[in-house]
Short mmCIF file of C-alpha atoms in Angstrom, two decimals:
data_model
loop_
_atom_site.label_atom_id
_atom_site.label_comp_id
_atom_site.label_asym_id
_atom_site.label_seq_id
_atom_site.Cartn_x
_atom_site.Cartn_y
_atom_site.Cartn_z
CA MET A 639 -36.70 -9.57 -32.30
CA ARG A 640 -33.42 -10.95 -31.33
CA HIS A 641 -32.35 -7.62 -31.22
CA LEU A 642 -35.76 -7.88 -28.42
CA ALA A 643 -34.11 -11.14 -26.56
CA ILE A 644 -30.94 -9.42 -26.48
CA ALA A 645 -32.23 -6.06 -24.83
CA THR A 646 -34.63 -8.41 -22.35
CA GLY A 647 -31.96 -10.62 -21.39
CA LEU A 648 -29.88 -6.61 -20.27
CA LEU A 649 -32.66 -5.35 -18.74
CA PHE A 650 -32.95 -8.45 -16.75
CA ALA A 651 -29.68 -8.76 -16.10
CA THR A 652 -29.07 -5.07 -14.92
CA GLN A 653 -32.52 -5.21 -12.09
CA ALA A 654 -30.57 -8.25 -11.28
CA ALA A 655 -27.20 -6.48 -10.46
CA ALA A 656 -28.43 -3.86 -9.83
CA GLN A 657 -30.30 -5.79 -6.91
CA ASP A 658 -27.53 -7.09 -5.03
CA PRO A 659 -26.97 -4.89 -1.00
CA VAL A 660 -23.10 -3.31 -2.24
CA LEU A 661 -21.47 -3.60 1.04
CA THR A 662 -18.70 -0.59 0.43
CA ILE A 663 -14.98 -1.14 2.68
CA TYR A 664 -12.64 1.67 3.09
CA THR A 665 -9.17 0.76 2.72
CA TYR A 666 -5.86 1.51 2.00
CA ASP A 667 -3.93 2.30 -1.35
CA SER A 668 -1.82 -0.80 -1.65
CA PHE A 669 -4.36 -3.55 -0.47
CA ASN A 670 -6.57 -3.04 -3.00
CA THR A 671 -4.14 -2.17 -6.28
CA GLU A 672 -3.92 -5.87 -9.12
CA TRP A 673 -0.78 -7.14 -6.74
CA GLY A 674 -2.21 -6.26 -3.41
CA PRO A 675 -5.13 -8.25 -1.38
CA GLY A 676 -8.02 -7.48 -2.86
CA PRO A 677 -9.04 -8.57 -6.07
CA VAL A 678 -7.95 -11.75 -4.17
CA VAL A 679 -10.79 -11.20 -1.85
CA GLU A 680 -13.10 -8.90 -3.78
CA ALA A 681 -13.54 -12.42 -5.81
CA ALA A 682 -13.23 -15.28 -3.13
CA PHE A 683 -16.08 -13.44 -0.76
CA GLU A 684 -18.57 -11.69 -3.72
CA LYS A 685 -18.61 -16.18 -4.74
CA GLU A 686 -20.54 -16.74 -1.22
CA CYS A 687 -22.33 -13.42 0.00
CA GLY A 688 -24.33 -13.06 -2.79
CA CYS A 689 -23.65 -9.35 -3.09
CA ASP A 690 -21.18 -6.58 -4.77
CA LEU A 691 -17.61 -5.49 -2.43
CA LYS A 692 -16.57 -2.23 -3.31
CA PHE A 693 -13.08 -1.67 -2.40
CA VAL A 694 -12.88 2.56 -2.00
CA THR A 695 -9.06 3.11 -1.48
CA ALA A 696 -8.53 6.84 1.07
CA GLY A 697 -4.34 7.18 1.38
CA ASP A 698 -2.89 4.85 3.33
CA GLY A 699 -3.64 3.26 6.89
CA ALA A 700 -3.84 6.73 10.16
CA ALA A 701 -5.60 8.84 6.83
CA LEU A 702 -8.60 5.91 6.75
CA LEU A 703 -8.77 6.47 10.27
CA SER A 704 -8.83 10.60 9.53
CA ARG A 705 -11.37 10.28 7.56
CA ILE A 706 -14.07 7.67 9.04
CA ARG A 707 -13.53 11.13 12.25
CA LEU A 708 -14.32 13.15 9.63
CA GLU A 709 -17.36 12.39 7.05
CA GLY A 710 -19.26 10.51 10.66
CA ALA A 711 -22.07 9.14 10.68
CA ARG A 712 -23.03 9.68 7.50
CA THR A 713 -19.80 7.49 6.37
CA GLU A 714 -20.85 6.23 3.18
CA ALA A 715 -18.16 3.00 5.02
CA ASP A 716 -20.27 -0.56 5.65
CA VAL A 717 -16.51 -1.83 6.50
CA VAL A 718 -12.52 -0.15 7.87
CA LEU A 719 -10.08 -2.46 6.69
CA GLY A 720 -6.46 -1.04 7.66
CA LEU A 721 -5.95 -0.50 11.12
CA ASP A 722 -4.00 -1.53 13.02
CA THR A 723 -2.95 -1.73 17.38
CA ALA A 724 -2.01 2.08 17.87
CA LEU A 725 -5.35 3.57 16.31
CA ILE A 726 -7.54 1.50 17.90
CA ALA A 727 -7.50 2.97 21.04
CA GLN A 728 -8.53 6.14 18.94
CA ALA A 729 -11.00 4.69 16.33
CA ALA A 730 -12.66 2.98 19.28
CA GLU A 731 -13.27 6.71 20.76
CA THR A 732 -15.18 7.89 18.49
CA GLY A 733 -17.84 6.01 18.96
CA LEU A 734 -18.97 5.03 15.42
CA PHE A 735 -17.52 1.24 15.92
CA ALA A 736 -19.71 -1.82 16.69
CA PRO A 737 -18.02 -5.12 18.47
CA SER A 738 -17.51 -7.76 15.67
CA GLY A 739 -19.29 -11.01 17.66
CA VAL A 740 -16.44 -12.76 15.58
CA GLU A 741 -14.94 -15.73 16.69
CA ALA A 742 -11.40 -16.60 15.09
CA GLY A 743 -8.10 -19.41 16.71
CA TYR A 744 -5.53 -16.78 16.37
CA ASN A 745 -1.57 -17.61 15.09
CA LEU A 746 -1.17 -14.16 16.56
CA PRO A 747 2.38 -13.24 18.97
CA ILE A 748 -0.32 -11.66 21.60
CA THR A 749 -3.31 -12.69 22.34
CA TRP A 750 -5.83 -11.65 21.38
CA ARG A 751 -9.14 -10.39 23.21
CA ASP A 752 -10.77 -6.80 21.25
CA GLU A 753 -14.31 -7.39 21.04
CA THR A 754 -15.41 -4.78 18.17
CA PHE A 755 -11.45 -4.98 15.90
CA VAL A 756 -10.63 -8.16 14.19
CA PRO A 757 -6.70 -9.44 12.62
CA PHE A 758 -6.49 -9.08 9.80
CA ASP A 759 -2.16 -8.99 9.18
CA TRP A 760 0.30 -8.62 11.45
CA GLY A 761 4.50 -7.94 10.74
CA TYR A 762 7.43 -5.87 12.55
CA PHE A 763 8.71 -3.00 11.01
CA ALA A 764 11.91 -3.06 9.50
CA PHE A 765 14.84 -0.88 7.71
CA VAL A 766 14.71 -2.30 3.96
CA GLY A 767 17.92 -1.83 2.02
CA LEU A 768 20.32 -3.60 -0.04
CA LYS A 769 22.20 -6.50 0.77
CA ASP A 770 25.19 -4.74 -0.27
CA GLY A 771 24.64 -0.92 0.66
CA PRO A 772 24.91 0.36 3.95
CA LYS A 773 23.43 -2.79 7.16
CA PRO A 774 23.03 0.41 10.78
CA GLY A 775 21.48 -1.97 13.56
CA SER A 776 20.81 0.62 15.21
CA PHE A 777 18.56 3.52 15.34
CA GLU A 778 21.96 5.10 17.01
CA ASP A 779 24.64 3.20 14.08
CA LEU A 780 21.57 5.24 11.95
CA ALA A 781 22.59 8.29 13.51
CA ALA A 782 25.91 8.30 12.85
CA GLY A 783 26.62 6.92 9.58
CA ASP A 784 25.48 8.44 6.53
CA ALA A 785 22.59 5.70 5.23
CA THR A 786 19.83 7.77 3.43
CA VAL A 787 16.03 7.00 4.34
CA VAL A 788 12.87 7.96 3.36
CA ILE A 789 10.12 7.38 6.67
CA GLN A 790 6.53 7.88 5.84
CA ASP A 791 3.94 11.03 7.53
CA PRO A 792 3.09 9.27 11.99
CA ARG A 793 -0.28 11.36 10.83
CA SER A 794 -1.07 9.87 7.57
CA SER A 795 0.15 6.40 7.53
CA THR A 796 0.53 3.24 10.04
CA PRO A 797 4.38 2.99 9.44
CA GLY A 798 5.44 6.28 10.07
CA LEU A 799 2.53 5.85 13.18
CA GLY A 800 5.36 2.83 14.17
CA LEU A 801 8.27 3.96 13.87
CA LEU A 802 7.08 6.86 15.71
CA MET A 803 6.20 4.33 18.17
CA TRP A 804 9.66 1.85 17.88
CA VAL A 805 11.57 5.14 18.71
CA LYS A 806 9.89 5.72 22.16
CA GLU A 807 9.16 2.71 22.94
CA ALA A 808 13.44 1.57 22.57
CA TYR A 809 14.04 4.64 23.82
CA GLY A 810 11.64 6.49 25.99
CA ASP A 811 12.11 9.71 27.31
CA ARG A 812 15.49 10.36 25.43
CA ALA A 813 13.13 9.89 21.78
CA GLU A 814 13.81 13.28 20.57
CA GLN A 815 17.90 13.38 20.66
CA VAL A 816 17.30 9.99 18.44
CA TRP A 817 15.04 11.76 15.58
CA GLU A 818 17.64 15.22 15.92
CA GLY A 819 20.14 11.98 15.65
CA LEU A 820 18.29 10.84 12.43
CA ALA A 821 16.98 14.56 11.04
CA ASP A 822 20.48 14.51 8.61
CA ASN A 823 19.15 10.69 7.51
CA ILE A 824 16.41 11.18 6.02
CA VAL A 825 15.61 11.94 3.26
CA THR A 826 12.53 12.48 2.62
CA VAL A 827 9.16 12.47 4.69
CA THR A 828 6.02 10.27 2.24
CA PRO A 829 2.46 10.49 3.19
CA GLY A 830 2.26 7.20 2.93
CA TRP A 831 3.92 3.60 1.94
CA SER A 832 3.47 3.06 -1.03
CA GLU A 833 4.87 6.48 -2.43
CA ALA A 834 8.14 5.60 -0.23
CA TYR A 835 8.86 2.51 -1.13
CA GLY A 836 9.07 4.03 -5.19
CA LEU A 837 11.76 6.22 -4.39
CA PHE A 838 12.78 3.17 -2.23
CA LEU A 839 13.16 1.11 -6.04
CA GLU A 840 14.27 4.66 -7.95
CA GLY A 841 17.14 4.43 -5.88
CA GLU A 842 16.16 7.67 -4.36
CA ALA A 843 17.72 6.38 -0.88
CA ASP A 844 20.15 3.65 0.75
CA LEU A 845 16.89 1.99 3.12
CA VAL A 846 13.71 2.77 3.15
CA LEU A 847 10.53 1.72 6.52
CA SER A 848 8.90 -1.51 5.78
CA TYR A 849 8.62 -4.71 6.75
CA THR A 850 11.06 -7.62 8.19
CA THR A 851 8.41 -9.30 4.88
CA SER A 852 9.13 -7.20 2.48
CA PRO A 853 11.91 -8.51 1.16
CA ALA A 854 9.84 -11.73 0.62
CA TYR A 855 8.09 -10.15 -2.23
CA HIS A 856 11.22 -9.36 -3.74
CA LEU A 857 12.68 -13.13 -3.40
CA ILE A 858 9.55 -15.06 -4.20
CA ALA A 859 8.03 -12.68 -6.53
CA GLU A 860 10.95 -11.27 -8.26
CA GLU A 861 13.62 -14.24 -7.61
CA ASP A 862 15.74 -11.02 -6.49
CA ASP A 863 17.79 -11.78 -3.08
CA THR A 864 19.70 -8.53 -3.19
CA LYS A 865 16.48 -6.92 -0.93
CA ILE A 866 16.96 -7.85 2.45
CA ALA A 867 16.02 -6.44 6.31
CA LEU A 868 18.06 -4.82 9.25
CA PRO A 869 18.30 -6.17 12.08
CA PHE A 870 18.16 -3.82 15.14
CA GLU A 871 20.18 -3.88 18.31
CA GLU A 872 16.57 -2.50 20.28
CA GLY A 873 14.03 -4.81 18.72
CA HIS A 874 11.69 -3.92 16.04
CA TYR A 875 7.73 -2.20 16.59
CA LEU A 876 4.96 -5.10 16.13
CA GLN A 877 2.07 -3.79 13.92
CA VAL A 878 -1.44 -6.06 14.02
CA GLU A 879 -3.84 -4.84 11.53
CA VAL A 880 -6.49 -4.97 11.54
CA ALA A 881 -10.47 -4.75 10.11
CA GLY A 882 -13.90 -2.67 11.76
CA MET A 883 -17.52 -2.65 10.98
CA LEU A 884 -19.67 1.14 11.82
CA ALA A 885 -22.18 1.05 13.73
CA GLY A 886 -23.98 2.81 10.91
CA THR A 887 -24.08 0.13 8.45
CA ASP A 888 -26.95 -0.19 6.71
CA GLN A 889 -25.83 -3.98 6.63
CA PRO A 890 -24.65 -5.40 9.34
CA GLU A 891 -25.63 -8.37 8.82
CA LEU A 892 -22.61 -8.05 5.85
CA ALA A 893 -20.52 -6.76 7.18
CA ARG A 894 -20.38 -9.16 9.93
CA ASP A 895 -20.62 -12.05 7.51
CA PHE A 896 -16.38 -9.77 5.78
CA LEU A 897 -14.98 -9.87 9.65
CA GLN A 898 -15.97 -13.02 9.57
CA PHE A 899 -15.10 -14.34 6.34
CA ILE A 900 -11.15 -12.69 6.86
CA THR A 901 -10.37 -15.24 9.44
CA THR A 902 -11.44 -17.88 6.78
CA ASP A 903 -8.27 -20.16 4.78
CA ALA A 904 -9.74 -18.40 1.67
CA PHE A 905 -8.85 -14.43 2.69
CA GLN A 906 -5.87 -15.68 5.57
CA SER A 907 -4.13 -17.59 2.60
CA ALA A 908 -4.31 -14.29 0.29
CA ILE A 909 -2.73 -12.70 2.57
CA PRO A 910 1.39 -14.16 1.87
CA GLU A 911 2.25 -13.11 -1.01
CA THR A 912 0.21 -10.58 -2.19
CA ASN A 913 0.04 -7.76 1.84
CA TRP A 914 3.49 -9.31 1.74
CA MET A 915 2.66 -9.96 6.06
CA TYR A 916 1.90 -12.74 8.02
CA PRO A 917 -1.40 -14.06 8.16
CA ALA A 918 -3.49 -13.41 11.42
CA VAL A 919 -4.62 -17.25 11.06
CA THR A 920 -2.32 -19.26 9.61
CA PRO A 921 -3.41 -20.72 6.49
CA ASP A 922 -4.07 -24.11 5.45
CA GLY A 923 -0.59 -24.33 3.45
CA GLY A 924 0.53 -23.30 5.66
CA LEU A 925 3.67 -20.03 4.99
CA PRO A 926 5.23 -20.11 1.61
CA GLU A 927 8.56 -20.64 0.85
CA GLY A 928 10.71 -17.79 1.13
CA PHE A 929 9.30 -16.39 4.48
CA ASP A 930 11.60 -18.83 6.34
CA THR A 931 13.90 -16.95 5.56
CA LEU A 932 13.04 -13.44 6.44
CA VAL A 933 14.73 -11.71 9.78
CA GLN A 934 13.52 -13.76 13.07
CA VAL A 935 12.45 -10.31 15.80
CA ASP A 936 13.59 -11.83 19.22
CA LYS A 937 12.44 -8.44 20.83
CA PRO A 938 9.11 -7.35 20.02
CA LEU A 939 7.93 -3.51 21.19
CA LEU A 940 4.40 -2.81 21.24
CA THR A 941 2.44 -0.16 23.45
CA ALA A 942 -0.85 -1.01 24.88
CA PRO A 943 -3.83 -0.42 22.99
CA GLU A 944 -4.97 1.83 25.30
CA ALA A 945 -1.80 3.87 26.10
CA ALA A 946 -1.18 4.78 22.62
CA ALA A 947 -2.91 7.21 22.10
CA SER A 948 -1.58 9.29 24.94
CA ILE A 949 2.19 8.42 24.16
CA ARG A 950 1.71 8.80 20.42
CA ASP A 951 0.75 12.90 21.57
CA ALA A 952 3.95 13.42 23.54
CA ALA A 953 6.29 11.65 20.47
CA LEU A 954 4.81 13.15 17.95
CA GLU A 955 5.39 17.01 18.57
CA GLU A 956 9.17 15.16 19.57
CA TRP A 957 9.26 14.20 16.36
CA ARG A 958 8.14 17.26 14.57
CA ARG A 959 10.47 19.38 16.83
CA ALA A 960 13.61 17.50 15.90
CA LEU A 961 12.37 17.50 12.11
CA SER A 962 12.39 20.88 12.31
CA GLN A 963 15.25 21.48 13.23
#
């Protein structure tokens, strides 16, 4: 009888679990690592939703949009988390995303008016290196020196695309010339951020394209102050990362609940010390100690999202030509 009772209990538990609605979220690889925000966000939202939150990773940020375009209306995703300001106009043009209905008091360097995409964090791109290593102060300094660097592919990675837009915004018609100068410094181009940062940590390059906030991880989590972000004279390019709901989701109410959840303290308080970015809504407890030591950007750069798509194509062609020589 005892075995029958146990079996019956397991059957009812299995049936109850099967009845929980599933919310599928496509995101980039590093978001759902054991050290990333994914596990914290999943546990916090499941406490509220009575659902099963399922993260599906798809490479880096720019690869998310490519996958959604490929899958179209048949995608299993309910929400995509990890697009950014350089991609949202292209994402909107697919017609695959629906208005979020989210309202929040954001703490962003820009005014946010987009009704479809919900910001979850932000930061500035920067080259990260060692305190006792090379310290170029501009792209031209970097090109003129012999410091080696790892960057990400703009076709698959949002940091790689951000670098593309950074150079274009800073140099305009001279962008291709700058890339030609940088070509000798580039050790390799990786598909995503995780691969590039890993190569840097293994000593394969002096510098890596990352964020002004990246040294906070080493300082807070590892008590290591040897990693620094380099301030550049041209300024630094701003990235706002966003999430959006798919119009074809079969869980629209749950998807909207998650997008609203993004703006709450339960989500935002996890961002600084798991994604190592600035939260889109400042948590009740403020930012962790160590964030006050980071590079302060006096000259933020950003291409308007609606103009980014057309500029991207020309900038990508310049990048290809310069690096293929």
